[in-house]
Short mmCIF file of C-alpha atoms and ligand atoms in Angstrom, two decimals:
data_model
loop_
_atom_site.label_atom_id
_atom_site.label_comp_id
_atom_site.label_asym_id
_atom_site.label_seq_id
_atom_site.Cartn_x
_atom_site.Cartn_y
_atom_site.Cartn_z
CA MET B 1456 -25.32 -14.16 31.98
CA THR B 1457 -21.82 -11.76 31.59
CA MET B 1458 -18.84 -12.87 30.41
CA LYS B 1459 -15.24 -12.07 30.51
CA VAL B 1460 -13.39 -10.32 26.72
CA PRO B 1461 -10.12 -10.07 27.23
CA PHE B 1462 -8.42 -6.95 25.25
CA VAL B 1463 -5.86 -9.24 22.97
CA ASN B 1464 -5.16 -12.89 23.64
CA LEU B 1465 -1.78 -13.73 22.48
CA GLN B 1466 -2.45 -17.59 24.44
CA ALA B 1467 -5.28 -18.06 21.66
CA GLN B 1468 -2.31 -17.54 19.09
CA HIS B 1469 0.45 -19.41 19.99
CA GLU B 1470 -1.67 -22.27 20.89
CA PRO B 1471 -1.94 -24.08 17.75
CA LEU B 1472 2.05 -23.05 17.02
CA GLN B 1473 3.29 -23.97 20.37
CA ALA B 1474 4.93 -26.79 18.89
CA GLU B 1475 6.60 -25.45 16.28
CA ILE B 1476 7.77 -22.56 18.10
CA ASN B 1477 9.57 -24.72 20.99
CA GLU B 1478 11.12 -26.64 18.13
CA ALA B 1479 12.66 -23.30 16.34
CA ILE B 1480 13.76 -22.19 19.62
CA ALA B 1481 15.64 -25.68 20.64
CA SER B 1482 17.25 -25.40 17.71
CA VAL B 1483 18.34 -22.05 18.26
CA PHE B 1484 20.25 -23.33 21.19
CA THR B 1485 21.88 -26.26 19.58
CA LYS B 1486 23.39 -24.09 17.22
CA THR B 1487 23.90 -21.19 19.99
CA ASN B 1488 23.80 -18.89 17.19
CA PHE B 1489 21.82 -16.15 19.31
CA ILE B 1490 23.03 -13.06 17.46
CA LEU B 1491 22.82 -12.56 14.04
CA GLY B 1492 22.05 -15.97 13.46
CA GLU B 1493 20.46 -17.40 10.02
CA ASP B 1494 17.13 -17.32 10.88
CA VAL B 1495 17.69 -13.31 11.52
CA ALA B 1496 18.65 -12.98 7.34
CA LEU B 1497 16.04 -15.59 6.65
CA PHE B 1498 13.47 -13.65 8.48
CA GLU B 1499 14.60 -10.28 6.91
CA GLN B 1500 14.00 -11.96 3.53
CA GLU B 1501 10.66 -12.74 4.08
CA PHE B 1502 9.75 -9.57 5.60
CA ALA B 1503 10.68 -7.99 2.97
CA ASP B 1504 9.50 -9.94 0.51
CA TYR B 1505 6.03 -9.90 2.44
CA CYS B 1506 6.40 -5.97 2.36
CA ALA B 1507 7.33 -6.22 -1.54
CA ALA B 1508 10.51 -3.86 -0.94
CA PRO B 1509 13.63 -5.00 -1.44
CA TYR B 1510 15.18 -4.86 1.82
CA ALA B 1511 14.42 -5.98 5.74
CA ILE B 1512 17.00 -5.04 8.66
CA GLY B 1513 16.02 -6.93 12.30
CA LEU B 1514 16.28 -4.41 15.13
CA ASP B 1515 15.46 -4.69 18.56
CA SER B 1516 12.28 -2.41 18.54
CA GLY B 1517 10.25 0.16 16.61
CA LEU B 1518 11.37 2.67 17.87
CA SER B 1519 15.08 2.03 16.99
CA ALA B 1520 13.66 1.32 13.74
CA LEU B 1521 12.25 4.43 13.70
CA LYS B 1522 15.36 6.24 15.31
CA LEU B 1523 18.19 4.10 13.02
CA ALA B 1524 16.14 5.35 9.70
CA LEU B 1525 16.63 9.33 10.39
CA GLU B 1526 19.91 8.59 11.32
CA ALA B 1527 20.69 6.89 8.17
CA PHE B 1528 18.97 9.89 6.59
CA ASN B 1529 21.43 12.15 8.08
CA ILE B 1530 18.60 13.83 9.85
CA GLY B 1531 19.86 15.45 13.45
CA ALA B 1532 20.82 18.92 15.06
CA GLY B 1533 18.69 21.82 13.88
CA ASP B 1534 16.68 19.37 11.50
CA GLU B 1535 12.78 19.58 12.08
CA VAL B 1536 10.38 16.49 11.23
CA ILE B 1537 6.78 16.55 11.01
CA VAL B 1538 4.72 13.70 12.91
CA PRO B 1539 0.83 13.74 13.83
CA ALA B 1540 0.23 14.81 16.88
CA ASN B 1541 -1.94 11.67 17.40
CA THR B 1542 0.06 8.53 17.64
CA PHE B 1543 2.26 6.38 20.13
CA ILE B 1544 5.33 8.82 21.55
CA ALA B 1545 7.78 6.77 19.78
CA THR B 1546 7.06 8.43 16.84
CA ALA B 1547 8.49 11.41 17.97
CA ALA B 1548 10.94 10.21 20.68
CA ALA B 1549 13.14 8.91 17.79
CA VAL B 1550 13.12 12.40 16.27
CA THR B 1551 13.90 14.18 19.57
CA PHE B 1552 16.57 11.18 19.82
CA VAL B 1553 18.44 12.25 16.78
CA GLY B 1554 18.52 15.68 17.84
CA ALA B 1555 15.85 17.09 15.64
CA ARG B 1556 12.85 18.52 16.60
CA PRO B 1557 9.16 17.14 15.93
CA VAL B 1558 6.82 19.74 14.61
CA PHE B 1559 3.39 18.23 15.09
CA VAL B 1560 0.26 18.44 12.81
CA ASP B 1561 -3.23 17.90 13.64
CA ILE B 1562 -5.05 14.62 12.16
CA LYS B 1563 -7.88 14.72 9.90
CA PRO B 1564 -11.56 15.11 11.20
CA GLY B 1565 -13.21 11.59 10.72
CA THR B 1566 -9.87 10.02 10.30
CA TYR B 1567 -6.82 9.32 12.74
CA ASN B 1568 -3.93 9.75 10.47
CA ILE B 1569 -2.44 13.01 9.97
CA ASP B 1570 -4.27 15.68 8.12
CA VAL B 1571 -2.21 16.19 4.71
CA SER B 1572 -4.31 19.73 3.86
CA LYS B 1573 -2.30 20.77 7.28
CA ILE B 1574 1.41 19.61 6.39
CA GLU B 1575 2.52 22.66 3.80
CA ALA B 1576 1.69 25.14 6.54
CA ALA B 1577 4.31 23.53 9.10
CA ILE B 1578 7.00 22.99 6.42
CA THR B 1579 10.08 25.69 7.14
CA PRO B 1580 13.41 25.40 5.66
CA LYS B 1581 14.67 23.77 8.63
CA THR B 1582 11.92 20.41 7.41
CA ARG B 1583 13.70 17.92 6.27
CA ALA B 1584 11.34 14.49 7.04
CA ILE B 1585 7.35 13.85 7.12
CA LEU B 1586 6.73 10.85 9.39
CA PRO B 1587 3.41 9.74 8.90
CA VAL B 1588 1.66 6.97 11.00
CA HIS B 1589 -1.05 4.45 9.87
CA LEU B 1590 -2.36 4.56 12.90
CA TYR B 1591 -4.55 1.53 14.15
CA GLY B 1592 -3.79 -0.29 11.13
CA THR B 1593 -5.10 2.11 8.63
CA PRO B 1594 -2.58 3.83 6.28
CA ALA B 1595 -1.71 7.35 5.94
CA ASP B 1596 -3.14 9.37 2.61
CA MET B 1597 0.92 8.32 1.48
CA ASP B 1598 0.37 9.67 -2.57
CA GLU B 1599 -0.37 12.76 -1.48
CA ILE B 1600 2.16 13.21 1.60
CA MET B 1601 4.39 11.46 -0.90
CA ALA B 1602 3.93 14.56 -3.80
CA LEU B 1603 4.21 17.12 -1.23
CA ALA B 1604 7.72 15.49 -0.33
CA SER B 1605 8.63 15.56 -3.49
CA LYS B 1606 7.51 18.89 -3.95
CA HIS B 1607 9.87 20.19 -0.82
CA ASN B 1608 12.46 17.75 -1.43
CA LEU B 1609 11.69 15.80 2.02
CA ILE B 1610 12.37 12.23 3.03
CA VAL B 1611 9.15 9.88 4.01
CA ILE B 1612 9.96 7.22 6.74
CA GLU B 1613 6.29 5.23 7.57
CA ASP B 1614 5.28 4.58 10.49
CA ALA B 1615 3.85 1.03 9.78
CA CYS B 1616 4.19 -0.27 13.57
CA GLN B 1617 0.95 -0.69 13.73
CA ALA B 1618 0.01 -1.64 10.18
CA HIS B 1619 1.44 -4.90 9.13
CA GLY B 1620 0.31 -5.87 6.06
CA ALA B 1621 -1.83 -3.71 5.40
CA TYR B 1622 -2.69 -2.38 1.64
CA TYR B 1623 -2.55 1.44 0.13
CA ARG B 1624 -3.93 2.01 -3.41
CA GLY B 1625 -2.89 -2.46 -3.56
CA ARG B 1626 0.41 -2.00 -2.63
CA ARG B 1627 1.78 -3.31 0.53
CA VAL B 1628 3.16 -0.56 3.63
CA GLY B 1629 6.40 -0.71 4.18
CA SER B 1630 6.99 0.00 0.03
CA LEU B 1631 5.70 3.37 -0.26
CA GLY B 1632 7.71 6.14 1.78
CA HIS B 1633 12.15 6.17 1.95
CA ALA B 1634 11.61 3.81 4.25
CA ALA B 1635 9.56 2.00 7.28
CA ALA B 1636 9.65 1.21 10.97
CA PHE B 1637 7.76 -1.66 12.08
CA SER B 1638 7.60 -3.09 15.47
CA PHE B 1639 7.31 -6.92 16.24
CA TYR B 1640 6.40 -5.75 20.32
CA PRO B 1641 4.10 -8.90 21.16
CA ALA B 1642 0.71 -7.11 21.04
CA LYS B 1643 1.61 -6.00 17.45
CA ASN B 1644 0.13 -7.83 14.64
CA LEU B 1645 3.52 -9.33 14.23
CA GLY B 1646 4.63 -9.84 17.68
CA ALA B 1647 7.93 -11.52 18.91
CA ALA B 1648 8.28 -13.42 22.00
CA GLY B 1649 9.50 -9.73 23.47
CA ASP B 1650 10.90 -6.26 21.92
CA GLY B 1651 11.75 -6.36 18.13
CA GLY B 1652 11.76 -4.33 15.04
CA ALA B 1653 12.57 -4.18 11.10
CA LEU B 1654 13.19 -1.21 9.20
CA VAL B 1655 12.28 -1.46 5.69
CA THR B 1656 14.05 0.02 2.74
CA SER B 1657 14.14 -0.05 -1.25
CA ASP B 1658 17.49 2.17 -0.59
CA GLU B 1659 20.63 0.10 -0.89
CA ARG B 1660 22.68 3.03 1.37
CA VAL B 1661 20.44 3.26 3.66
CA MET B 1662 19.97 -0.39 4.13
CA ASN B 1663 23.84 -0.99 4.73
CA HIS B 1664 23.85 2.35 7.25
CA VAL B 1665 21.59 0.42 9.47
CA LYS B 1666 23.36 -2.73 8.91
CA ALA B 1667 26.02 -1.23 10.65
CA LEU B 1668 24.35 0.86 13.01
CA ARG B 1669 22.48 -2.02 14.52
CA ASN B 1670 25.61 -3.55 14.79
CA CYS B 1671 28.02 -1.77 16.82
CA GLY B 1672 28.55 0.46 13.84
CA GLN B 1673 30.73 -2.49 11.64
CA ARG B 1674 31.21 -2.84 8.35
CA GLU B 1675 33.58 -5.32 9.12
CA LYS B 1676 34.74 -7.02 12.49
CA TYR B 1677 36.08 -4.34 14.73
CA VAL B 1678 35.99 -1.62 12.19
CA HIS B 1679 33.37 1.23 13.47
CA VAL B 1680 32.51 3.35 10.92
CA ALA B 1681 29.23 4.72 12.28
CA ALA B 1682 27.92 5.16 15.52
CA PRO B 1683 28.53 1.76 17.28
CA TYR B 1684 25.15 0.97 19.08
CA ASN B 1685 23.81 -2.46 19.57
CA HIS B 1686 20.19 -2.55 18.19
CA ARG B 1687 20.27 -6.72 16.57
CA LEU B 1688 17.25 -8.20 16.61
CA ASP B 1689 17.88 -11.74 18.17
CA THR B 1690 18.07 -14.89 16.50
CA LEU B 1691 15.57 -16.28 19.08
CA HIS B 1692 13.02 -13.30 18.06
CA ALA B 1693 13.76 -14.17 14.32
CA ALA B 1694 12.97 -17.89 14.46
CA VAL B 1695 9.50 -16.98 16.49
CA LEU B 1696 8.78 -14.36 13.80
CA ARG B 1697 9.75 -16.52 10.83
CA ILE B 1698 6.83 -19.22 12.27
CA LYS B 1699 4.56 -16.42 13.06
CA LEU B 1700 4.96 -14.26 9.58
CA ARG B 1701 3.63 -17.29 7.61
CA HIS B 1702 0.41 -17.00 9.49
CA LEU B 1703 -0.10 -12.79 9.24
CA ASP B 1704 -2.21 -12.73 6.75
CA GLU B 1705 -4.77 -15.00 7.89
CA TRP B 1706 -4.32 -13.48 11.08
CA ASN B 1707 -5.23 -9.75 9.92
CA ALA B 1708 -8.27 -11.62 8.02
CA GLY B 1709 -9.96 -12.26 11.40
CA ARG B 1710 -9.10 -8.94 12.23
CA ARG B 1711 -10.97 -7.77 9.46
CA GLN B 1712 -13.86 -10.19 9.77
CA ALA B 1713 -14.17 -8.92 13.66
CA ALA B 1714 -14.36 -5.16 12.22
CA ILE B 1715 -16.97 -5.48 9.80
CA LEU B 1716 -19.06 -7.62 12.40
CA TYR B 1717 -18.39 -4.26 14.75
CA ASN B 1718 -19.45 -2.07 12.31
CA ARG B 1719 -22.43 -4.22 11.61
CA PHE B 1720 -23.68 -4.62 15.17
CA LEU B 1721 -22.94 -0.88 15.90
CA ALA B 1722 -24.57 0.93 13.29
CA GLY B 1723 -27.15 3.03 14.20
CA THR B 1724 -26.00 3.54 17.37
CA PRO B 1725 -24.64 7.01 19.11
CA VAL B 1726 -21.21 5.88 18.66
CA VAL B 1727 -18.88 6.83 16.06
CA THR B 1728 -17.17 3.73 14.29
CA PRO B 1729 -13.96 3.86 12.39
CA SER B 1730 -14.27 5.39 8.12
CA THR B 1731 -12.41 3.16 6.04
CA PRO B 1732 -11.23 5.38 3.07
CA PRO B 1733 -12.00 2.89 -0.51
CA SER B 1734 -8.27 3.04 -1.19
CA VAL B 1735 -6.94 1.23 1.69
CA ILE B 1736 -7.27 -1.95 3.45
CA PRO B 1737 -6.64 -1.85 7.03
CA VAL B 1738 -5.34 -4.55 9.42
CA TRP B 1739 -7.10 -3.51 12.42
CA HIS B 1740 -4.42 -3.08 15.18
CA LEU B 1741 -7.27 -1.38 17.24
CA TYR B 1742 -10.66 -1.11 16.59
CA VAL B 1743 -11.48 2.52 18.42
CA ILE B 1744 -15.22 4.32 18.57
CA ARG B 1745 -15.72 7.49 19.88
CA ALA B 1746 -18.20 8.02 22.49
CA GLU B 1747 -19.44 11.44 23.95
CA ASP B 1748 -19.18 9.51 27.59
CA ARG B 1749 -16.25 7.88 27.10
CA ALA B 1750 -15.36 7.68 30.47
CA GLY B 1751 -19.25 6.05 31.31
CA LEU B 1752 -18.97 3.67 28.79
CA GLN B 1753 -15.53 2.40 29.72
CA ALA B 1754 -17.01 1.60 33.18
CA HIS B 1755 -19.92 0.17 32.47
CA LEU B 1756 -17.89 -2.31 29.45
CA GLN B 1757 -15.42 -3.33 32.87
CA GLU B 1758 -18.10 -3.89 34.85
CA GLN B 1759 -19.52 -6.49 32.09
CA GLY B 1760 -15.82 -8.28 31.75
CA ILE B 1761 -14.85 -6.15 28.70
CA ALA B 1762 -11.08 -5.14 28.88
CA THR B 1763 -10.70 -1.50 26.47
CA GLY B 1764 -7.99 0.55 26.14
CA LEU B 1765 -7.36 4.38 24.96
CA HIS B 1766 -4.99 4.98 22.21
CA TYR B 1767 -3.75 7.77 23.06
CA PRO B 1768 -5.42 10.02 25.93
CA LEU B 1769 -2.81 12.64 25.83
CA PRO B 1770 -1.85 13.65 22.78
CA LEU B 1771 2.11 14.32 22.08
CA HIS B 1772 2.03 18.15 22.03
CA LEU B 1773 0.41 18.01 25.48
CA GLN B 1774 2.46 15.46 27.18
CA PRO B 1775 4.84 16.61 30.00
CA TYR B 1776 7.94 15.25 28.34
CA TYR B 1777 7.23 17.69 25.02
CA GLN B 1778 6.62 21.31 27.31
CA SER B 1779 9.89 22.89 26.29
CA LEU B 1780 8.47 22.50 22.62
CA GLY B 1781 6.11 25.24 23.77
CA TYR B 1782 2.71 23.83 22.13
CA LYS B 1783 -0.67 24.57 24.25
CA ARG B 1784 -4.15 22.91 24.50
CA GLY B 1785 -6.03 24.31 21.49
CA ASP B 1786 -3.30 23.83 18.81
CA PHE B 1787 -4.75 20.48 17.43
CA PRO B 1788 -8.34 20.66 18.13
CA ILE B 1789 -9.59 17.44 16.00
CA THR B 1790 -6.53 15.40 17.95
CA GLU B 1791 -7.78 17.23 21.33
CA ALA B 1792 -11.07 16.70 20.72
CA TYR B 1793 -10.99 13.01 19.99
CA ALA B 1794 -8.62 11.89 22.71
CA ASP B 1795 -10.88 12.78 25.19
CA GLN B 1796 -13.75 10.52 22.96
CA ILE B 1797 -11.90 7.75 21.69
CA LEU B 1798 -12.38 4.26 23.35
CA SER B 1799 -10.63 0.53 21.92
CA LEU B 1800 -12.78 -2.08 21.96
CA PRO B 1801 -11.20 -5.85 22.37
CA MET B 1802 -9.11 -6.41 18.94
CA PHE B 1803 -7.29 -9.76 18.05
CA PRO B 1804 -7.72 -12.41 15.66
CA GLU B 1805 -9.65 -15.12 17.07
CA LEU B 1806 -12.48 -12.42 18.53
CA SER B 1807 -15.80 -14.88 18.16
CA GLU B 1808 -19.09 -13.35 16.68
CA GLU B 1809 -20.42 -14.32 20.21
CA GLN B 1810 -18.29 -11.97 21.99
CA ILE B 1811 -18.26 -9.13 19.54
CA ALA B 1812 -22.14 -9.74 20.41
CA TYR B 1813 -21.93 -9.34 23.47
CA VAL B 1814 -19.49 -6.36 23.56
CA THR B 1815 -21.60 -4.60 21.08
CA ASP B 1816 -25.06 -5.34 23.18
CA ALA B 1817 -22.84 -4.12 25.97
CA VAL B 1818 -22.40 -0.57 24.24
CA LYS B 1819 -25.92 -0.36 23.12
CA ALA B 1820 -27.41 -0.70 26.91
CA PHE B 1821 -24.88 1.87 27.74
CA GLU B 1822 -25.89 3.96 25.42
CA ALA B 1823 -29.66 3.06 25.60
CA THR B 1824 -29.43 4.74 29.42
CA ARG B 1825 -27.90 7.66 28.27
CA VAL B 1826 -30.30 8.71 26.01
CA ALA B 1827 -32.88 7.44 28.19
CA VAL B 1828 -31.29 9.91 31.11
CA GLY B 1829 -30.68 12.79 28.52
C1 PLP N 2662 4.35 0.44 18.87
C2 PLP N 2662 4.56 1.85 17.99
C3 PLP N 2662 5.79 2.35 17.82
C4 PLP N 2662 7.00 1.75 18.55
O1 PLP N 2662 7.50 0.42 18.71
P1 PLP N 2662 8.25 -0.82 20.01
O2 PLP N 2662 8.44 -1.77 19.03
O3 PLP N 2662 7.75 -0.49 21.40
O4 PLP N 2662 9.31 0.45 20.20
C5 PLP N 2662 6.01 3.24 17.25
N1 PLP N 2662 4.66 3.58 16.73
C6 PLP N 2662 3.89 3.40 16.90
C7 PLP N 2662 2.47 3.98 16.49
C8 PLP N 2662 3.76 2.36 17.69
O5 PLP N 2662 2.59 1.60 17.54
#
């Protein structure tokens, strides 16, 4: 018996909320307050409260949130920013776009997040900030990162684009660094009906500056005090996000349950399941295993109707776009080794135990044939 298991299932997420979402969208059309309407300010307050942080600013993407955060801290030409080599391109791109240089650091063996023990060697007199990523929904080692930052007088901007609602030592991500960037790309743990993002911070000056930057550099109408960008979150997205935010904790709990079942069903197999430090409660944006014959396993799962992903197959320091930075293969051995082994299995809140058993049985069947052949 074969079954189709999608990688994500946004229909399942939206179906029970569709009437409510339609009503909210209709209300925005009635008011025609499409730009910075009241839903934007209300969502900002609700999302800040959710993160236990004073301020959230609604933006048009996670990339914009990272970029405007760097800019608000006056990071630009001549500056260096420390970024993990294993992340989505946007983390480093934000650094490049403000004119600064991303300096990559390897990930910690057995994890997918930045190796704090390797950060200090990457710090130079030009270093201004550290940009840790809570990759796949698992918070980075923030206490150690904040201690290093304070020792070297650096800004810390969390890339929380995959980690809405995750906890680090009892505190929500978004409230741990000097500022934090979130993405509301539809497939993220909290997704809009298109692109969206937010910057979360406890710094009032940063909040005011980013609010000006997103809106044509204005503090008051037609007085442009900062770079006149347009990076606003649309009212329509804010209206949808307000409804979905109320379900985020229950969705994250669904993801957590799925991860528990994956871990249980894959225990004792040759694939490496994710490890979770006791200090964190992850939100499982992705469930990533490592397999020796990754390509073979991925092809086998596809034959069985199971969709998978690779996050990410080519580390940032080896990207053609970053060739000019002068890195080479061998610079970040853990990131490079894992990039060839990682495989993201289907992960979404509504994933059923039957689906998880089907996926893990297919993984086990493939690994069994490998052992038999080898
Ligand atoms: C999604 C994502 C971003 C960028 O978000 P966009 O909203 O797509 O611009 C940045 N960093 C990480 C780690 C992400 O997963």
